[in-house]
Amino acid sequence: MNRTKMYVSAAVAVVALAVGIPTMAQAHDGGAGHPVRSGHPVAAHQAAVAVPARAVAPGQRIPAGYGVQVWLTADGKYVQVPGQDVEFTPKVDGGQTSGINLQAFPTSHGLFVSGTYLGHGSAGRVEVTSASGQVLGGQVLQLAGATDWGAFFVKPSAALPVESGKSRFHIGIAKIVIYDTAGHVITSATYPGGF
């Protein structure tokens, strides 16, 4: 079974409550599959920056921009945003065997989006597509020797705006895809209408 659980961190919930926007936490199915083969050229506004995956040691803190740090342990991912508590995301949520867990954190330079993923393969890169169609390159992290899970992040960005809706708010993410080193999809998640 392929499930994707999405979470909005407590930090985003606090911001949402402060401006009167309801919070959300919901599950979506993601898809793992075959290499993406598209005959469509990438539009000029979709300039993705492919950043190769990085093997890290347990507890090795990786700077993610504007003072944000990310690190992995055998149990999951940690994020430290300046002025906020450390946030932990376990690598496995229940019986999940593949998929993406997504979190977003407000910073002084826009939203910092990160998550964990399950799926087999040596990660090569991640692409995050905004609701407006912009493809953002992010950083994939895997513990050295681990090929069944990892984490990813996109540096704080104003390209992922928070938009309020009737019953929830959306963080402008339409799709996330984790590729292996050969360009095949390890796992992906699509968020109709934005996450």
Tab-separated table of C-alpha atoms in Angstrom:
chain	number	residue	atom	x	y	z
A	1	MET	CA	0.000	0.000	0.000
A	2	ASN	CA	1.259	3.428	-0.893
A	3	ARG	CA	0.139	6.162	1.476
A	4	THR	CA	1.336	9.679	1.913
A	5	LYS	CA	0.733	11.453	5.177
A	6	MET	CA	1.002	15.217	5.228
A	7	TYR	CA	1.481	17.273	8.301
A	8	VAL	CA	1.485	20.963	8.939
A	9	SER	CA	3.901	21.623	11.754
A	10	ALA	CA	2.874	23.217	15.008
A	11	ALA	CA	4.817	26.286	13.900
A	12	VAL	CA	2.601	26.740	10.829
A	13	ALA	CA	-0.482	26.036	12.941
A	14	VAL	CA	0.497	28.845	15.308
A	15	VAL	CA	0.977	31.243	12.397
A	16	ALA	CA	-2.305	30.141	10.838
A	17	LEU	CA	-4.208	30.673	14.071
A	18	ALA	CA	-2.601	34.072	14.530
A	19	VAL	CA	-3.978	35.222	11.170
A	20	GLY	CA	-7.285	33.362	11.477
A	21	ILE	CA	-6.594	30.642	8.903
A	22	PRO	CA	-7.771	27.130	9.823
A	23	THR	CA	-5.117	24.411	9.938
A	24	MET	CA	-5.196	20.990	8.332
A	25	ALA	CA	-3.679	17.553	8.460
A	26	GLN	CA	-4.779	15.000	5.912
A	27	ALA	CA	-3.606	11.942	4.045
A	28	HIS	CA	-3.167	11.556	0.299
A	29	ASP	CA	-2.150	8.662	-1.871
A	30	GLY	CA	1.092	9.216	-3.721
A	31	GLY	CA	2.396	7.233	-6.615
A	32	ALA	CA	5.605	5.405	-7.158
A	33	GLY	CA	6.309	4.359	-10.647
A	34	HIS	CA	8.386	4.570	-13.699
A	35	PRO	CA	10.782	7.150	-15.049
A	36	VAL	CA	9.096	10.410	-15.916
A	37	ARG	CA	9.095	10.746	-19.671
A	38	SER	CA	7.603	13.957	-20.862
A	39	GLY	CA	7.754	15.389	-24.326
A	40	HIS	CA	6.881	18.803	-22.945
A	41	PRO	CA	9.714	21.302	-22.591
A	42	VAL	CA	10.092	23.015	-19.246
A	43	ALA	CA	8.732	26.547	-19.433
A	44	ALA	CA	11.040	29.443	-18.668
A	45	HIS	CA	9.329	30.032	-15.307
A	46	GLN	CA	9.953	26.396	-14.352
A	47	ALA	CA	13.715	26.597	-13.903
A	48	ALA	CA	14.517	23.713	-11.553
A	49	VAL	CA	17.927	23.465	-9.998
A	50	ALA	CA	18.903	19.814	-9.670
A	51	VAL	CA	20.929	19.287	-6.504
A	52	PRO	CA	22.499	15.830	-6.115
A	53	ALA	CA	21.491	13.769	-3.090
A	54	ARG	CA	23.797	13.864	-0.116
A	55	ALA	CA	24.834	10.949	2.114
A	56	VAL	CA	25.066	12.073	5.735
A	57	ALA	CA	26.164	10.611	9.063
A	58	PRO	CA	23.611	10.268	11.896
A	59	GLY	CA	23.286	13.615	13.657
A	60	GLN	CA	25.253	15.537	11.001
A	61	ARG	CA	23.631	18.970	10.809
A	62	ILE	CA	23.094	20.270	7.288
A	63	PRO	CA	22.592	24.024	6.788
A	64	ALA	CA	19.396	24.613	4.808
A	65	GLY	CA	19.557	28.401	4.477
A	66	TYR	CA	18.767	31.373	6.730
A	67	GLY	CA	19.900	29.552	9.869
A	68	VAL	CA	17.692	26.476	9.355
A	69	GLN	CA	19.369	23.114	10.041
A	70	VAL	CA	18.287	19.578	9.132
A	71	TRP	CA	19.714	16.296	10.425
A	72	LEU	CA	18.860	12.606	10.338
A	73	THR	CA	19.111	9.779	12.837
A	74	ALA	CA	18.156	6.134	12.400
A	75	ASP	CA	14.657	7.071	13.621
A	76	GLY	CA	13.869	10.053	11.388
A	77	LYS	CA	14.429	13.717	10.530
A	78	TYR	CA	15.002	16.756	12.731
A	79	VAL	CA	14.536	20.401	11.745
A	80	GLN	CA	15.731	23.426	13.714
A	81	VAL	CA	14.353	26.786	12.576
A	82	PRO	CA	15.840	29.815	14.387
A	83	GLY	CA	13.618	30.856	17.277
A	84	GLN	CA	11.520	27.665	17.158
A	85	ASP	CA	11.632	24.300	18.909
A	86	VAL	CA	13.321	21.360	17.193
A	87	GLU	CA	10.747	19.414	15.151
A	88	PHE	CA	11.045	15.631	14.715
A	89	THR	CA	9.435	13.558	11.968
A	90	PRO	CA	9.685	9.757	12.211
A	91	LYS	CA	10.843	7.923	9.114
A	92	VAL	CA	7.851	5.565	9.267
A	93	ASP	CA	4.288	6.510	10.119
A	94	GLY	CA	2.284	3.443	11.070
A	95	GLY	CA	2.279	0.678	8.455
A	96	GLN	CA	3.478	2.974	5.688
A	97	THR	CA	5.815	1.274	3.198
A	98	SER	CA	6.196	4.051	0.632
A	99	GLY	CA	5.193	7.656	0.256
A	100	ILE	CA	6.021	11.138	1.458
A	101	ASN	CA	5.449	12.896	4.800
A	102	LEU	CA	5.502	16.648	4.279
A	103	GLN	CA	6.011	19.508	6.741
A	104	ALA	CA	6.212	23.289	6.335
A	105	PHE	CA	7.741	25.831	8.695
A	106	PRO	CA	7.432	29.633	8.508
A	107	THR	CA	10.706	31.573	8.453
A	108	SER	CA	11.615	35.215	7.968
A	109	HIS	CA	12.362	34.404	4.294
A	110	GLY	CA	9.237	32.432	3.377
A	111	LEU	CA	8.194	28.850	3.997
A	112	PHE	CA	10.753	26.124	4.631
A	113	VAL	CA	9.370	22.858	3.262
A	114	SER	CA	10.829	19.499	4.235
A	115	GLY	CA	9.763	15.922	4.610
A	116	THR	CA	10.655	12.276	4.812
A	117	TYR	CA	10.027	9.644	2.192
A	118	LEU	CA	9.920	5.855	2.051
A	119	GLY	CA	10.830	3.921	-1.064
A	120	HIS	CA	13.725	1.749	-2.189
A	121	GLY	CA	16.677	3.108	-4.121
A	122	SER	CA	19.662	5.376	-3.881
A	123	ALA	CA	18.193	8.847	-4.081
A	124	GLY	CA	19.422	11.157	-6.780
A	125	ARG	CA	17.306	14.295	-6.483
A	126	VAL	CA	13.942	15.803	-5.537
A	127	GLU	CA	11.670	18.132	-7.469
A	128	VAL	CA	8.937	20.167	-5.793
A	129	THR	CA	6.378	21.728	-8.147
A	130	SER	CA	4.531	24.771	-6.870
A	131	ALA	CA	0.839	25.337	-7.518
A	132	SER	CA	1.841	27.956	-10.113
A	133	GLY	CA	3.917	25.370	-12.024
A	134	GLN	CA	7.363	26.469	-10.882
A	135	VAL	CA	9.695	23.512	-10.333
A	136	LEU	CA	11.945	23.988	-7.316
A	137	GLY	CA	15.037	21.864	-6.853
A	138	GLY	CA	15.604	20.714	-3.329
A	139	GLN	CA	18.168	18.732	-1.376
A	140	VAL	CA	17.760	15.006	-0.678
A	141	LEU	CA	19.490	13.513	2.366
A	142	GLN	CA	20.039	9.817	3.073
A	143	LEU	CA	21.953	8.218	5.892
A	144	ALA	CA	25.045	6.525	4.487
A	145	GLY	CA	24.029	2.965	3.591
A	146	ALA	CA	20.260	3.549	3.936
A	147	THR	CA	18.337	2.945	0.711
A	148	ASP	CA	14.794	2.507	2.038
A	149	TRP	CA	14.124	6.054	3.258
A	150	GLY	CA	15.488	9.572	3.350
A	151	ALA	CA	14.572	13.204	3.782
A	152	PHE	CA	14.398	16.276	1.593
A	153	PHE	CA	14.036	20.022	1.889
A	154	VAL	CA	13.557	23.149	-0.175
A	155	LYS	CA	15.252	26.300	1.089
A	156	PRO	CA	12.934	28.938	2.560
A	157	SER	CA	11.089	30.491	-0.342
A	158	ALA	CA	8.396	33.010	-1.140
A	159	ALA	CA	7.576	30.795	-4.165
A	160	LEU	CA	5.369	28.671	-1.879
A	161	PRO	CA	2.719	31.086	-0.610
A	162	VAL	CA	0.135	30.245	2.035
A	163	GLU	CA	-3.325	30.806	0.593
A	164	SER	CA	-6.463	30.695	2.686
A	165	GLY	CA	-9.486	28.695	1.558
A	166	LYS	CA	-13.001	28.229	2.842
A	167	SER	CA	-12.198	25.421	5.257
A	168	ARG	CA	-8.403	25.137	5.200
A	169	PHE	CA	-5.264	26.774	3.933
A	170	HIS	CA	-2.986	25.713	1.119
A	171	ILE	CA	0.772	25.860	0.929
A	172	GLY	CA	1.370	26.239	-2.799
A	173	ILE	CA	2.735	22.727	-3.486
A	174	ALA	CA	1.214	20.652	-6.286
A	175	LYS	CA	3.667	17.746	-6.579
A	176	ILE	CA	6.805	16.202	-5.070
A	177	VAL	CA	8.911	13.594	-6.850
A	178	ILE	CA	11.946	11.739	-5.466
A	179	TYR	CA	14.179	10.270	-8.200
A	180	ASP	CA	16.909	7.668	-7.896
A	181	THR	CA	20.386	8.133	-9.356
A	182	ALA	CA	19.239	6.647	-12.708
A	183	GLY	CA	16.332	9.102	-12.989
A	184	HIS	CA	13.578	6.622	-12.054
A	185	VAL	CA	10.860	7.675	-9.616
A	186	ILE	CA	11.348	6.263	-6.113
A	187	THR	CA	8.120	7.799	-4.844
A	188	SER	CA	5.934	10.817	-5.525
A	189	ALA	CA	2.931	12.660	-4.166
A	190	THR	CA	0.420	14.909	-5.908
A	191	TYR	CA	-1.679	17.477	-4.051
A	192	PRO	CA	-4.684	18.556	-6.159
A	193	GLY	CA	-5.426	22.167	-5.358
A	194	GLY	CA	-2.164	22.497	-3.417
A	195	PHE	CA	-1.041	21.110	-0.086
